Amino acid sequence: MEGLKPIRVTKEEGGEEGQLLSPMSRIFHQPNSSIYVIVFVGFKTPIKPDAIKATLAPIFLKHPHFCSLLAVDDKNGGEMRWVRTQVNIDNHVIVPMLDPSMEKESPDKSVEDYASNLSKTAINKSIPLWDVHLLNFKTSEAESTIILRVHHSLCDGISLMSMLLSCARKVSKAEELPTIPTIKKRNPKNVNSGGFWQFLLKLWWLMLLCWNTIIDAAMFMATVFFLEDTKTPLKGPGFRFGFESTPGPRRFVHTTISLDDVKLVKNAMDATINDVMMGVTQAGLSRYLNRKYGTNDSYNELREEDENNPIS
């Protein structure tokens, strides 16, 4: 999506220079590559806008990027910088007026449509690049919903989760922040066991690692210069070098899964929750594409697998 032009500022004598954007943040501001992170949060009670503003302001405004403007320094060849500014929280907390009939007839779809429309627009760069949208109507899973939209140059998923976690408090002690359980360290294995065969195994593993690294690097460079990604229904018509030159409509569809089931798979596979979620996402996309665009043989195979495995 194409946003507004960055603000151009001229540094005054003794003025604040601002912080240079990281290389990855600059990529997120390239033409036709503006990327936003959109977060859904459901609540069991109706939302009070004043309470949300009072909660978010002291937490979000501690983060330098959340109270900084994107500015272009004309004196240094158009360098992009974060320049601190005063934030008016009212400009970032939005209570939209939606069609009441849509809220009653299909509230879940209304939330998804609203998020889809957010993905088609950009935040005005005269303010810090984040906003919060309060949808104060009941859905099938929540009494109200908050949609947080943040430009990806401000932060990543890990920092966002940390910030959202800092908004919560313990049930037992309302004044304390929630704690995250630490992972117990496993007892290290004896590195000297195995002798000669262990040395050969490690050497073979190292050779495979080097070979795969060379192949991956060669394929990456070839893709950058002359190869193209495989054409799939998930790929838009205007992708080039990883950027989307002709943005198309986006659709947000969500589902709810049990965290207990995720933990069960995680423990059975001796993996992480992230591994399980990536596997679920990949399996879901693969099955969807095969059913919708695959051959009849592949579809029949997937249908037989589903009949034999009802929990898939």
PDB file of C-alpha atoms in Angstrom:
ATOM      1  CA  MET A   1       0.000   0.000   0.000  1.00  0.00           C
ATOM      2  CA  GLU A   2       1.282   3.433  -0.763  1.00  0.00           C
ATOM      3  CA  GLY A   3       1.398   5.849   2.162  1.00  0.00           C
ATOM      4  CA  LEU A   4       1.887   9.581   2.382  1.00  0.00           C
ATOM      5  CA  LYS A   5       5.264  11.149   1.795  1.00  0.00           C
ATOM      6  CA  PRO A   6       7.591  11.274   4.826  1.00  0.00           C
ATOM      7  CA  ILE A   7       7.965  14.591   6.607  1.00  0.00           C
ATOM      8  CA  ARG A   8      11.077  16.483   5.547  1.00  0.00           C
ATOM      9  CA  VAL A   9      12.784  18.401   8.295  1.00  0.00           C
ATOM     10  CA  THR A  10      15.778  20.690   8.426  1.00  0.00           C
ATOM     11  CA  LYS A  11      18.053  20.382  11.409  1.00  0.00           C
ATOM     12  CA  GLU A  12      18.445  23.633  13.343  1.00  0.00           C
ATOM     13  CA  GLU A  13      21.423  24.746  15.373  1.00  0.00           C
ATOM     14  CA  GLY A  14      21.530  22.708  18.553  1.00  0.00           C
ATOM     15  CA  GLY A  15      18.434  20.761  17.493  1.00  0.00           C
ATOM     16  CA  GLU A  16      17.926  17.044  18.025  1.00  0.00           C
ATOM     17  CA  GLU A  17      19.266  14.945  15.165  1.00  0.00           C
ATOM     18  CA  GLY A  18      17.055  11.945  15.803  1.00  0.00           C
ATOM     19  CA  GLN A  19      17.869   8.254  15.504  1.00  0.00           C
ATOM     20  CA  LEU A  20      18.726   6.689  12.163  1.00  0.00           C
ATOM     21  CA  LEU A  21      16.457   3.887  10.980  1.00  0.00           C
ATOM     22  CA  SER A  22      17.934   0.411  10.929  1.00  0.00           C
ATOM     23  CA  PRO A  23      18.484  -1.248   7.521  1.00  0.00           C
ATOM     24  CA  MET A  24      15.439  -3.477   7.994  1.00  0.00           C
ATOM     25  CA  SER A  25      13.261  -0.506   8.997  1.00  0.00           C
ATOM     26  CA  ARG A  26      14.353   1.338   5.857  1.00  0.00           C
ATOM     27  CA  ILE A  27      13.297  -1.669   3.752  1.00  0.00           C
ATOM     28  CA  PHE A  28       9.808  -1.457   5.272  1.00  0.00           C
ATOM     29  CA  HIS A  29       9.581   2.126   3.984  1.00  0.00           C
ATOM     30  CA  GLN A  30      10.590   1.401   0.412  1.00  0.00           C
ATOM     31  CA  PRO A  31       7.988   2.303  -2.251  1.00  0.00           C
ATOM     32  CA  ASN A  32       5.170  -0.247  -2.407  1.00  0.00           C
ATOM     33  CA  SER A  33       6.595  -2.237   0.517  1.00  0.00           C
ATOM     34  CA  SER A  34       4.914  -0.549   3.477  1.00  0.00           C
ATOM     35  CA  ILE A  35       4.124  -3.310   5.974  1.00  0.00           C
ATOM     36  CA  TYR A  36       1.857  -3.054   9.002  1.00  0.00           C
ATOM     37  CA  VAL A  37       1.394  -5.462  11.885  1.00  0.00           C
ATOM     38  CA  ILE A  38      -2.297  -5.897  12.788  1.00  0.00           C
ATOM     39  CA  VAL A  39      -3.199  -7.418  16.166  1.00  0.00           C
ATOM     40  CA  PHE A  40      -6.639  -8.556  17.345  1.00  0.00           C
ATOM     41  CA  VAL A  41      -7.407  -8.590  21.090  1.00  0.00           C
ATOM     42  CA  GLY A  42     -10.798  -9.766  22.394  1.00  0.00           C
ATOM     43  CA  PHE A  43     -12.265  -8.691  25.745  1.00  0.00           C
ATOM     44  CA  LYS A  44     -14.872 -10.225  28.026  1.00  0.00           C
ATOM     45  CA  THR A  45     -16.363  -6.816  28.856  1.00  0.00           C
ATOM     46  CA  PRO A  46     -17.266  -3.712  26.827  1.00  0.00           C
ATOM     47  CA  ILE A  47     -14.390  -1.318  26.188  1.00  0.00           C
ATOM     48  CA  LYS A  48     -14.123   2.032  27.972  1.00  0.00           C
ATOM     49  CA  PRO A  49     -12.127   4.345  25.647  1.00  0.00           C
ATOM     50  CA  ASP A  50     -10.919   6.550  28.498  1.00  0.00           C
ATOM     51  CA  ALA A  51      -9.593   3.517  30.383  1.00  0.00           C
ATOM     52  CA  ILE A  52      -7.784   2.285  27.254  1.00  0.00           C
ATOM     53  CA  LYS A  53      -6.155   5.685  26.758  1.00  0.00           C
ATOM     54  CA  ALA A  54      -5.069   5.832  30.394  1.00  0.00           C
ATOM     55  CA  THR A  55      -3.577   2.331  30.164  1.00  0.00           C
ATOM     56  CA  LEU A  56      -1.805   2.643  26.817  1.00  0.00           C
ATOM     57  CA  ALA A  57      -0.375   6.132  27.191  1.00  0.00           C
ATOM     58  CA  PRO A  58       2.183   5.472  29.973  1.00  0.00           C
ATOM     59  CA  ILE A  59       3.254   2.141  28.423  1.00  0.00           C
ATOM     60  CA  PHE A  60       3.397   2.837  24.694  1.00  0.00           C
ATOM     61  CA  LEU A  61       4.924   6.292  25.093  1.00  0.00           C
ATOM     62  CA  LYS A  62       7.878   4.815  26.969  1.00  0.00           C
ATOM     63  CA  HIS A  63       8.907   3.225  23.671  1.00  0.00           C
ATOM     64  CA  PRO A  64      10.906   5.833  21.701  1.00  0.00           C
ATOM     65  CA  HIS A  65       9.571   4.763  18.293  1.00  0.00           C
ATOM     66  CA  PHE A  66       5.958   5.074  19.454  1.00  0.00           C
ATOM     67  CA  CYS A  67       6.455   8.762  20.168  1.00  0.00           C
ATOM     68  CA  SER A  68       8.624   9.586  17.144  1.00  0.00           C
ATOM     69  CA  LEU A  69       7.916  10.855  13.656  1.00  0.00           C
ATOM     70  CA  LEU A  70       9.467   9.451  10.512  1.00  0.00           C
ATOM     71  CA  ALA A  71      11.541  12.318   9.114  1.00  0.00           C
ATOM     72  CA  VAL A  72      13.858  12.693   6.125  1.00  0.00           C
ATOM     73  CA  ASP A  73      17.083  14.622   6.757  1.00  0.00           C
ATOM     74  CA  ASP A  74      17.700  16.700   3.619  1.00  0.00           C
ATOM     75  CA  LYS A  75      21.199  17.718   4.754  1.00  0.00           C
ATOM     76  CA  ASN A  76      22.414  14.111   4.850  1.00  0.00           C
ATOM     77  CA  GLY A  77      21.254  12.772   1.510  1.00  0.00           C
ATOM     78  CA  GLY A  78      17.665  12.037   2.516  1.00  0.00           C
ATOM     79  CA  GLU A  79      18.476   9.833   5.493  1.00  0.00           C
ATOM     80  CA  MET A  80      15.431   8.566   7.383  1.00  0.00           C
ATOM     81  CA  ARG A  81      15.391   9.275  11.100  1.00  0.00           C
ATOM     82  CA  TRP A  82      13.116   8.918  14.095  1.00  0.00           C
ATOM     83  CA  VAL A  83      12.505  12.368  15.589  1.00  0.00           C
ATOM     84  CA  ARG A  84      10.825  12.609  19.010  1.00  0.00           C
ATOM     85  CA  THR A  85       7.543  14.510  19.196  1.00  0.00           C
ATOM     86  CA  GLN A  86       4.673  15.196  21.565  1.00  0.00           C
ATOM     87  CA  VAL A  87       1.960  12.552  21.189  1.00  0.00           C
ATOM     88  CA  ASN A  88      -1.735  13.296  21.444  1.00  0.00           C
ATOM     89  CA  ILE A  89      -3.227   9.967  22.479  1.00  0.00           C
ATOM     90  CA  ASP A  90      -6.610  11.007  21.044  1.00  0.00           C
ATOM     91  CA  ASN A  91      -5.098  10.880  17.543  1.00  0.00           C
ATOM     92  CA  HIS A  92      -4.195   7.216  18.022  1.00  0.00           C
ATOM     93  CA  VAL A  93      -7.239   5.742  19.782  1.00  0.00           C
ATOM     94  CA  ILE A  94     -10.104   5.514  17.287  1.00  0.00           C
ATOM     95  CA  VAL A  95     -13.722   4.532  17.947  1.00  0.00           C
ATOM     96  CA  PRO A  96     -15.244   3.971  14.480  1.00  0.00           C
ATOM     97  CA  MET A  97     -18.911   4.340  13.619  1.00  0.00           C
ATOM     98  CA  LEU A  98     -19.997   1.137  11.871  1.00  0.00           C
ATOM     99  CA  ASP A  99     -23.270   0.042  10.343  1.00  0.00           C
ATOM    100  CA  PRO A 100     -25.441  -1.201  13.252  1.00  0.00           C
ATOM    101  CA  SER A 101     -27.154  -3.766  11.018  1.00  0.00           C
ATOM    102  CA  MET A 102     -23.813  -5.377  10.128  1.00  0.00           C
ATOM    103  CA  GLU A 103     -22.857  -5.512  13.798  1.00  0.00           C
ATOM    104  CA  LYS A 104     -26.026  -7.450  14.607  1.00  0.00           C
ATOM    105  CA  GLU A 105     -26.246  -9.718  11.548  1.00  0.00           C
ATOM    106  CA  SER A 106     -22.584 -10.754  11.147  1.00  0.00           C
ATOM    107  CA  PRO A 107     -20.366  -9.248  13.858  1.00  0.00           C
ATOM    108  CA  ASP A 108     -17.463 -11.631  13.203  1.00  0.00           C
ATOM    109  CA  LYS A 109     -17.377 -10.699   9.532  1.00  0.00           C
ATOM    110  CA  SER A 110     -17.627  -7.011  10.465  1.00  0.00           C
ATOM    111  CA  VAL A 111     -14.425  -7.308  12.496  1.00  0.00           C
ATOM    112  CA  GLU A 112     -12.650  -9.121   9.662  1.00  0.00           C
ATOM    113  CA  ASP A 113     -13.859  -6.597   7.074  1.00  0.00           C
ATOM    114  CA  TYR A 114     -12.757  -3.699   9.229  1.00  0.00           C
ATOM    115  CA  ALA A 115      -9.272  -5.183   9.602  1.00  0.00           C
ATOM    116  CA  SER A 116      -9.150  -5.835   5.863  1.00  0.00           C
ATOM    117  CA  ASN A 117      -9.937  -2.184   5.173  1.00  0.00           C
ATOM    118  CA  LEU A 118      -7.183  -1.128   7.583  1.00  0.00           C
ATOM    119  CA  SER A 119      -4.683  -3.131   5.542  1.00  0.00           C
ATOM    120  CA  LYS A 120      -5.557  -1.081   2.445  1.00  0.00           C
ATOM    121  CA  THR A 121      -4.775   2.278   4.032  1.00  0.00           C
ATOM    122  CA  ALA A 122      -1.725   3.898   5.579  1.00  0.00           C
ATOM    123  CA  ILE A 123      -1.316   5.946   8.736  1.00  0.00           C
ATOM    124  CA  ASN A 124      -0.701   9.640   8.180  1.00  0.00           C
ATOM    125  CA  LYS A 125       3.028  10.202   8.662  1.00  0.00           C
ATOM    126  CA  SER A 126       2.441  13.493  10.425  1.00  0.00           C
ATOM    127  CA  ILE A 127       1.904  11.381  13.581  1.00  0.00           C
ATOM    128  CA  PRO A 128       3.723   8.306  14.957  1.00  0.00           C
ATOM    129  CA  LEU A 129       2.891   5.231  12.883  1.00  0.00           C
ATOM    130  CA  TRP A 130       0.498   3.354  15.144  1.00  0.00           C
ATOM    131  CA  ASP A 131      -3.162   3.449  16.098  1.00  0.00           C
ATOM    132  CA  VAL A 132      -5.705   1.502  18.140  1.00  0.00           C
ATOM    133  CA  HIS A 133      -9.261   0.832  16.934  1.00  0.00           C
ATOM    134  CA  LEU A 134     -12.000   0.033  19.459  1.00  0.00           C
ATOM    135  CA  LEU A 135     -14.873  -2.125  18.180  1.00  0.00           C
ATOM    136  CA  ASN A 136     -17.388  -2.045  20.993  1.00  0.00           C
ATOM    137  CA  PHE A 137     -19.848  -4.729  19.892  1.00  0.00           C
ATOM    138  CA  LYS A 138     -20.272  -8.405  20.722  1.00  0.00           C
ATOM    139  CA  THR A 139     -18.894 -11.182  18.525  1.00  0.00           C
ATOM    140  CA  SER A 140     -19.086 -14.955  18.879  1.00  0.00           C
ATOM    141  CA  GLU A 141     -15.917 -14.984  20.984  1.00  0.00           C
ATOM    142  CA  ALA A 142     -15.725 -11.608  22.740  1.00  0.00           C
ATOM    143  CA  GLU A 143     -17.842  -8.777  24.095  1.00  0.00           C
ATOM    144  CA  SER A 144     -15.581  -6.229  22.380  1.00  0.00           C
ATOM    145  CA  THR A 145     -12.465  -6.182  20.214  1.00  0.00           C
ATOM    146  CA  ILE A 146      -9.393  -4.009  19.919  1.00  0.00           C
ATOM    147  CA  ILE A 147      -7.413  -3.880  16.665  1.00  0.00           C
ATOM    148  CA  LEU A 148      -3.886  -2.561  17.020  1.00  0.00           C
ATOM    149  CA  ARG A 149      -2.158  -1.392  13.831  1.00  0.00           C
ATOM    150  CA  VAL A 150       1.583  -0.716  13.985  1.00  0.00           C
ATOM    151  CA  HIS A 151       4.017  -0.071  11.159  1.00  0.00           C
ATOM    152  CA  HIS A 152       6.565  -2.877  11.059  1.00  0.00           C
ATOM    153  CA  SER A 153       9.468  -0.404  11.168  1.00  0.00           C
ATOM    154  CA  LEU A 154       8.507   0.522  14.736  1.00  0.00           C
ATOM    155  CA  CYS A 155       8.799  -2.944  16.251  1.00  0.00           C
ATOM    156  CA  ASP A 156       8.496  -6.662  15.637  1.00  0.00           C
ATOM    157  CA  GLY A 157       6.199  -9.320  17.054  1.00  0.00           C
ATOM    158  CA  ILE A 158       8.344 -10.076  20.106  1.00  0.00           C
ATOM    159  CA  SER A 159       8.494  -6.456  21.266  1.00  0.00           C
ATOM    160  CA  LEU A 160       4.751  -6.068  20.643  1.00  0.00           C
ATOM    161  CA  MET A 161       3.992  -9.106  22.802  1.00  0.00           C
ATOM    162  CA  SER A 162       6.217  -7.682  25.543  1.00  0.00           C
ATOM    163  CA  MET A 163       4.406  -4.353  25.405  1.00  0.00           C
ATOM    164  CA  LEU A 164       0.973  -5.999  25.516  1.00  0.00           C
ATOM    165  CA  LEU A 165       2.099  -8.202  28.388  1.00  0.00           C
ATOM    166  CA  SER A 166       3.179  -5.103  30.295  1.00  0.00           C
ATOM    167  CA  CYS A 167      -0.431  -3.878  30.082  1.00  0.00           C
ATOM    168  CA  ALA A 168      -1.581  -6.905  32.103  1.00  0.00           C
ATOM    169  CA  ARG A 169      -1.395  -7.580  35.831  1.00  0.00           C
ATOM    170  CA  LYS A 170      -1.472 -10.681  38.018  1.00  0.00           C
ATOM    171  CA  VAL A 171      -4.860 -11.915  39.195  1.00  0.00           C
ATOM    172  CA  SER A 172      -3.469 -12.627  42.659  1.00  0.00           C
ATOM    173  CA  LYS A 173      -1.642  -9.277  42.945  1.00  0.00           C
ATOM    174  CA  ALA A 174      -3.165  -6.542  40.819  1.00  0.00           C
ATOM    175  CA  GLU A 175      -0.151  -4.244  41.202  1.00  0.00           C
ATOM    176  CA  GLU A 176       2.426  -6.752  39.893  1.00  0.00           C
ATOM    177  CA  LEU A 177       3.319  -7.553  36.296  1.00  0.00           C
ATOM    178  CA  PRO A 178       2.781 -11.147  35.110  1.00  0.00           C
ATOM    179  CA  THR A 179       5.817 -13.387  35.202  1.00  0.00           C
ATOM    180  CA  ILE A 180       6.953 -15.730  32.444  1.00  0.00           C
ATOM    181  CA  PRO A 181       8.113 -19.181  33.576  1.00  0.00           C
ATOM    182  CA  THR A 182      11.725 -19.918  32.761  1.00  0.00           C
ATOM    183  CA  ILE A 183      12.832 -23.001  30.876  1.00  0.00           C
ATOM    184  CA  LYS A 184      14.854 -25.421  32.943  1.00  0.00           C
ATOM    185  CA  LYS A 185      18.280 -26.090  31.536  1.00  0.00           C
ATOM    186  CA  ARG A 186      18.910 -29.643  30.472  1.00  0.00           C
ATOM    187  CA  ASN A 187      21.905 -31.504  31.755  1.00  0.00           C
ATOM    188  CA  PRO A 188      24.642 -31.224  29.127  1.00  0.00           C
ATOM    189  CA  LYS A 189      25.723 -34.468  27.576  1.00  0.00           C
ATOM    190  CA  ASN A 190      29.285 -35.687  27.891  1.00  0.00           C
ATOM    191  CA  VAL A 191      31.045 -34.070  24.913  1.00  0.00           C
ATOM    192  CA  ASN A 192      33.902 -36.559  25.112  1.00  0.00           C
ATOM    193  CA  SER A 193      31.725 -39.631  24.596  1.00  0.00           C
ATOM    194  CA  GLY A 194      31.693 -41.398  21.243  1.00  0.00           C
ATOM    195  CA  GLY A 195      35.376 -41.142  20.397  1.00  0.00           C
ATOM    196  CA  PHE A 196      36.328 -41.453  16.723  1.00  0.00           C
ATOM    197  CA  TRP A 197      32.805 -42.187  15.416  1.00  0.00           C
ATOM    198  CA  GLN A 198      31.436 -39.162  17.229  1.00  0.00           C
ATOM    199  CA  PHE A 199      34.127 -37.040  15.559  1.00  0.00           C
ATOM    200  CA  LEU A 200      33.195 -38.401  12.110  1.00  0.00           C
ATOM    201  CA  LEU A 201      29.505 -37.707  12.753  1.00  0.00           C
ATOM    202  CA  LYS A 202      30.192 -34.115  13.726  1.00  0.00           C
ATOM    203  CA  LEU A 203      32.476 -33.661  10.721  1.00  0.00           C
ATOM    204  CA  TRP A 204      29.773 -35.008   8.383  1.00  0.00           C
ATOM    205  CA  TRP A 205      27.190 -32.698   9.989  1.00  0.00           C
ATOM    206  CA  LEU A 206      29.529 -29.723   9.507  1.00  0.00           C
ATOM    207  CA  MET A 207      30.069 -30.596   5.827  1.00  0.00           C
ATOM    208  CA  LEU A 208      26.293 -30.837   5.269  1.00  0.00           C
ATOM    209  CA  LEU A 209      25.801 -27.486   6.978  1.00  0.00           C
ATOM    210  CA  CYS A 210      28.402 -25.802   4.767  1.00  0.00           C
ATOM    211  CA  TRP A 211      26.982 -27.396   1.603  1.00  0.00           C
ATOM    212  CA  ASN A 212      23.380 -26.395   2.385  1.00  0.00           C
ATOM    213  CA  THR A 213      24.503 -22.866   3.258  1.00  0.00           C
ATOM    214  CA  ILE A 214      26.287 -22.505  -0.098  1.00  0.00           C
ATOM    215  CA  ILE A 215      23.272 -23.836  -2.003  1.00  0.00           C
ATOM    216  CA  ASP A 216      20.848 -21.545  -0.147  1.00  0.00           C
ATOM    217  CA  ALA A 217      23.068 -18.507  -0.710  1.00  0.00           C
ATOM    218  CA  ALA A 218      23.404 -19.309  -4.430  1.00  0.00           C
ATOM    219  CA  MET A 219      19.639 -19.764  -4.820  1.00  0.00           C
ATOM    220  CA  PHE A 220      18.995 -16.499  -2.985  1.00  0.00           C
ATOM    221  CA  MET A 221      21.348 -14.540  -5.252  1.00  0.00           C
ATOM    222  CA  ALA A 222      19.886 -16.197  -8.344  1.00  0.00           C
ATOM    223  CA  THR A 223      16.374 -15.297  -7.207  1.00  0.00           C
ATOM    224  CA  VAL A 224      17.388 -11.678  -6.623  1.00  0.00           C
ATOM    225  CA  PHE A 225      18.922 -11.251 -10.087  1.00  0.00           C
ATOM    226  CA  PHE A 226      16.971 -13.415 -12.545  1.00  0.00           C
ATOM    227  CA  LEU A 227      14.849 -16.186 -11.002  1.00  0.00           C
ATOM    228  CA  GLU A 228      11.280 -15.587  -9.884  1.00  0.00           C
ATOM    229  CA  ASP A 229       9.260 -17.098  -7.102  1.00  0.00           C
ATOM    230  CA  THR A 230       6.910 -19.902  -7.994  1.00  0.00           C
ATOM    231  CA  LYS A 231       3.523 -18.601  -9.093  1.00  0.00           C
ATOM    232  CA  THR A 232       0.847 -19.625  -6.619  1.00  0.00           C
ATOM    233  CA  PRO A 233      -2.607 -18.277  -5.700  1.00  0.00           C
ATOM    234  CA  LEU A 234      -0.968 -16.668  -2.641  1.00  0.00           C
ATOM    235  CA  LYS A 235       1.285 -14.566  -4.853  1.00  0.00           C
ATOM    236  CA  GLY A 236      -0.071 -11.337  -6.310  1.00  0.00           C
ATOM    237  CA  PRO A 237       0.495 -10.359  -9.948  1.00  0.00           C
ATOM    238  CA  GLY A 238       2.883  -7.526  -9.155  1.00  0.00           C
ATOM    239  CA  PHE A 239       5.575  -9.077  -6.944  1.00  0.00           C
ATOM    240  CA  ARG A 240       9.146  -8.261  -7.799  1.00  0.00           C
ATOM    241  CA  PHE A 241      12.201  -8.686  -5.545  1.00  0.00           C
ATOM    242  CA  GLY A 242       9.909  -9.488  -2.637  1.00  0.00           C
ATOM    243  CA  PHE A 243       7.858  -6.268  -2.931  1.00  0.00           C
ATOM    244  CA  GLU A 244       4.297  -5.877  -4.125  1.00  0.00           C
ATOM    245  CA  SER A 245       4.024  -3.293  -6.889  1.00  0.00           C
ATOM    246  CA  THR A 246       0.285  -3.724  -7.441  1.00  0.00           C
ATOM    247  CA  PRO A 247      -1.382  -4.252  -4.056  1.00  0.00           C
ATOM    248  CA  GLY A 248      -4.536  -6.307  -4.124  1.00  0.00           C
ATOM    249  CA  PRO A 249      -7.348  -6.730  -1.612  1.00  0.00           C
ATOM    250  CA  ARG A 250      -6.530  -8.596   1.589  1.00  0.00           C
ATOM    251  CA  ARG A 251      -8.869 -10.726   3.628  1.00  0.00           C
ATOM    252  CA  PHE A 252      -8.524 -11.522   7.328  1.00  0.00           C
ATOM    253  CA  VAL A 253     -10.009 -14.839   8.443  1.00  0.00           C
ATOM    254  CA  HIS A 254      -9.320 -16.249  11.883  1.00  0.00           C
ATOM    255  CA  THR A 255     -10.040 -19.354  13.899  1.00  0.00           C
ATOM    256  CA  THR A 256      -9.616 -20.308  17.539  1.00  0.00           C
ATOM    257  CA  ILE A 257      -7.636 -23.284  18.781  1.00  0.00           C
ATOM    258  CA  SER A 258      -7.064 -24.606  22.278  1.00  0.00           C
ATOM    259  CA  LEU A 259      -3.746 -23.705  23.873  1.00  0.00           C
ATOM    260  CA  ASP A 260      -3.939 -26.998  25.776  1.00  0.00           C
ATOM    261  CA  ASP A 261      -3.961 -28.871  22.453  1.00  0.00           C
ATOM    262  CA  VAL A 262      -0.965 -26.843  21.277  1.00  0.00           C
ATOM    263  CA  LYS A 263       0.911 -27.698  24.477  1.00  0.00           C
ATOM    264  CA  LEU A 264       0.021 -31.372  24.071  1.00  0.00           C
ATOM    265  CA  VAL A 265       1.557 -31.464  20.583  1.00  0.00           C
ATOM    266  CA  LYS A 266       4.537 -29.408  21.743  1.00  0.00           C
ATOM    267  CA  ASN A 267       5.339 -31.830  24.552  1.00  0.00           C
ATOM    268  CA  ALA A 268       4.786 -34.906  22.369  1.00  0.00           C
ATOM    269  CA  MET A 269       7.113 -33.585  19.662  1.00  0.00           C
ATOM    270  CA  ASP A 270       9.632 -32.052  22.107  1.00  0.00           C
ATOM    271  CA  ALA A 271       9.304 -28.790  20.189  1.00  0.00           C
ATOM    272  CA  THR A 272       8.236 -25.213  20.903  1.00  0.00           C
ATOM    273  CA  ILE A 273       4.847 -23.527  20.632  1.00  0.00           C
ATOM    274  CA  ASN A 274       6.208 -21.534  17.707  1.00  0.00           C
ATOM    275  CA  ASP A 275       7.121 -24.797  15.936  1.00  0.00           C
ATOM    276  CA  VAL A 276       3.599 -26.137  16.451  1.00  0.00           C
ATOM    277  CA  MET A 277       1.931 -22.952  15.192  1.00  0.00           C
ATOM    278  CA  MET A 278       4.168 -22.821  12.115  1.00  0.00           C
ATOM    279  CA  GLY A 279       3.361 -26.461  11.387  1.00  0.00           C
ATOM    280  CA  VAL A 280      -0.393 -25.855  11.762  1.00  0.00           C
ATOM    281  CA  THR A 281      -0.222 -22.805   9.477  1.00  0.00           C
ATOM    282  CA  GLN A 282       1.813 -24.608   6.830  1.00  0.00           C
ATOM    283  CA  ALA A 283      -0.441 -27.677   6.921  1.00  0.00           C
ATOM    284  CA  GLY A 284      -3.573 -25.529   6.684  1.00  0.00           C
ATOM    285  CA  LEU A 285      -2.292 -23.539   3.697  1.00  0.00           C
ATOM    286  CA  SER A 286      -1.094 -26.693   1.946  1.00  0.00           C
ATOM    287  CA  ARG A 287      -4.454 -28.435   2.353  1.00  0.00           C
ATOM    288  CA  TYR A 288      -6.370 -25.337   1.278  1.00  0.00           C
ATOM    289  CA  LEU A 289      -4.317 -24.887  -1.888  1.00  0.00           C
ATOM    290  CA  ASN A 290      -4.550 -28.573  -2.793  1.00  0.00           C
ATOM    291  CA  ARG A 291      -8.302 -28.667  -2.301  1.00  0.00           C
ATOM    292  CA  LYS A 292      -8.968 -25.463  -4.207  1.00  0.00           C
ATOM    293  CA  TYR A 293      -6.307 -25.527  -6.937  1.00  0.00           C
ATOM    294  CA  GLY A 294      -4.766 -29.010  -6.880  1.00  0.00           C
ATOM    295  CA  THR A 295      -5.511 -31.996  -9.081  1.00  0.00           C
ATOM    296  CA  ASN A 296      -8.334 -34.392  -8.363  1.00  0.00           C
ATOM    297  CA  ASP A 297      -5.865 -37.075  -7.274  1.00  0.00           C
ATOM    298  CA  SER A 298      -4.214 -34.838  -4.671  1.00  0.00           C
ATOM    299  CA  TYR A 299      -7.620 -33.688  -3.413  1.00  0.00           C
ATOM    300  CA  ASN A 300      -8.831 -37.266  -3.024  1.00  0.00           C
ATOM    301  CA  GLU A 301      -5.684 -38.167  -1.112  1.00  0.00           C
ATOM    302  CA  LEU A 302      -6.222 -35.275   1.303  1.00  0.00           C
ATOM    303  CA  ARG A 303      -9.880 -36.210   1.756  1.00  0.00           C
ATOM    304  CA  GLU A 304      -8.932 -39.792   2.604  1.00  0.00           C
ATOM    305  CA  GLU A 305      -6.374 -38.502   5.124  1.00  0.00           C
ATOM    306  CA  ASP A 306      -9.023 -36.303   6.747  1.00  0.00           C
ATOM    307  CA  GLU A 307     -11.453 -39.223   7.024  1.00  0.00           C
ATOM    308  CA  ASN A 308      -8.781 -41.368   8.681  1.00  0.00           C
ATOM    309  CA  ASN A 309      -7.646 -38.519  10.952  1.00  0.00           C
ATOM    310  CA  PRO A 310     -10.728 -36.562  12.123  1.00  0.00           C
ATOM    311  CA  ILE A 311      -8.733 -34.131  14.308  1.00  0.00           C
ATOM    312  CA  SER A 312      -6.632 -32.784  11.420  1.00  0.00           C
TER     313      SER A 312
END
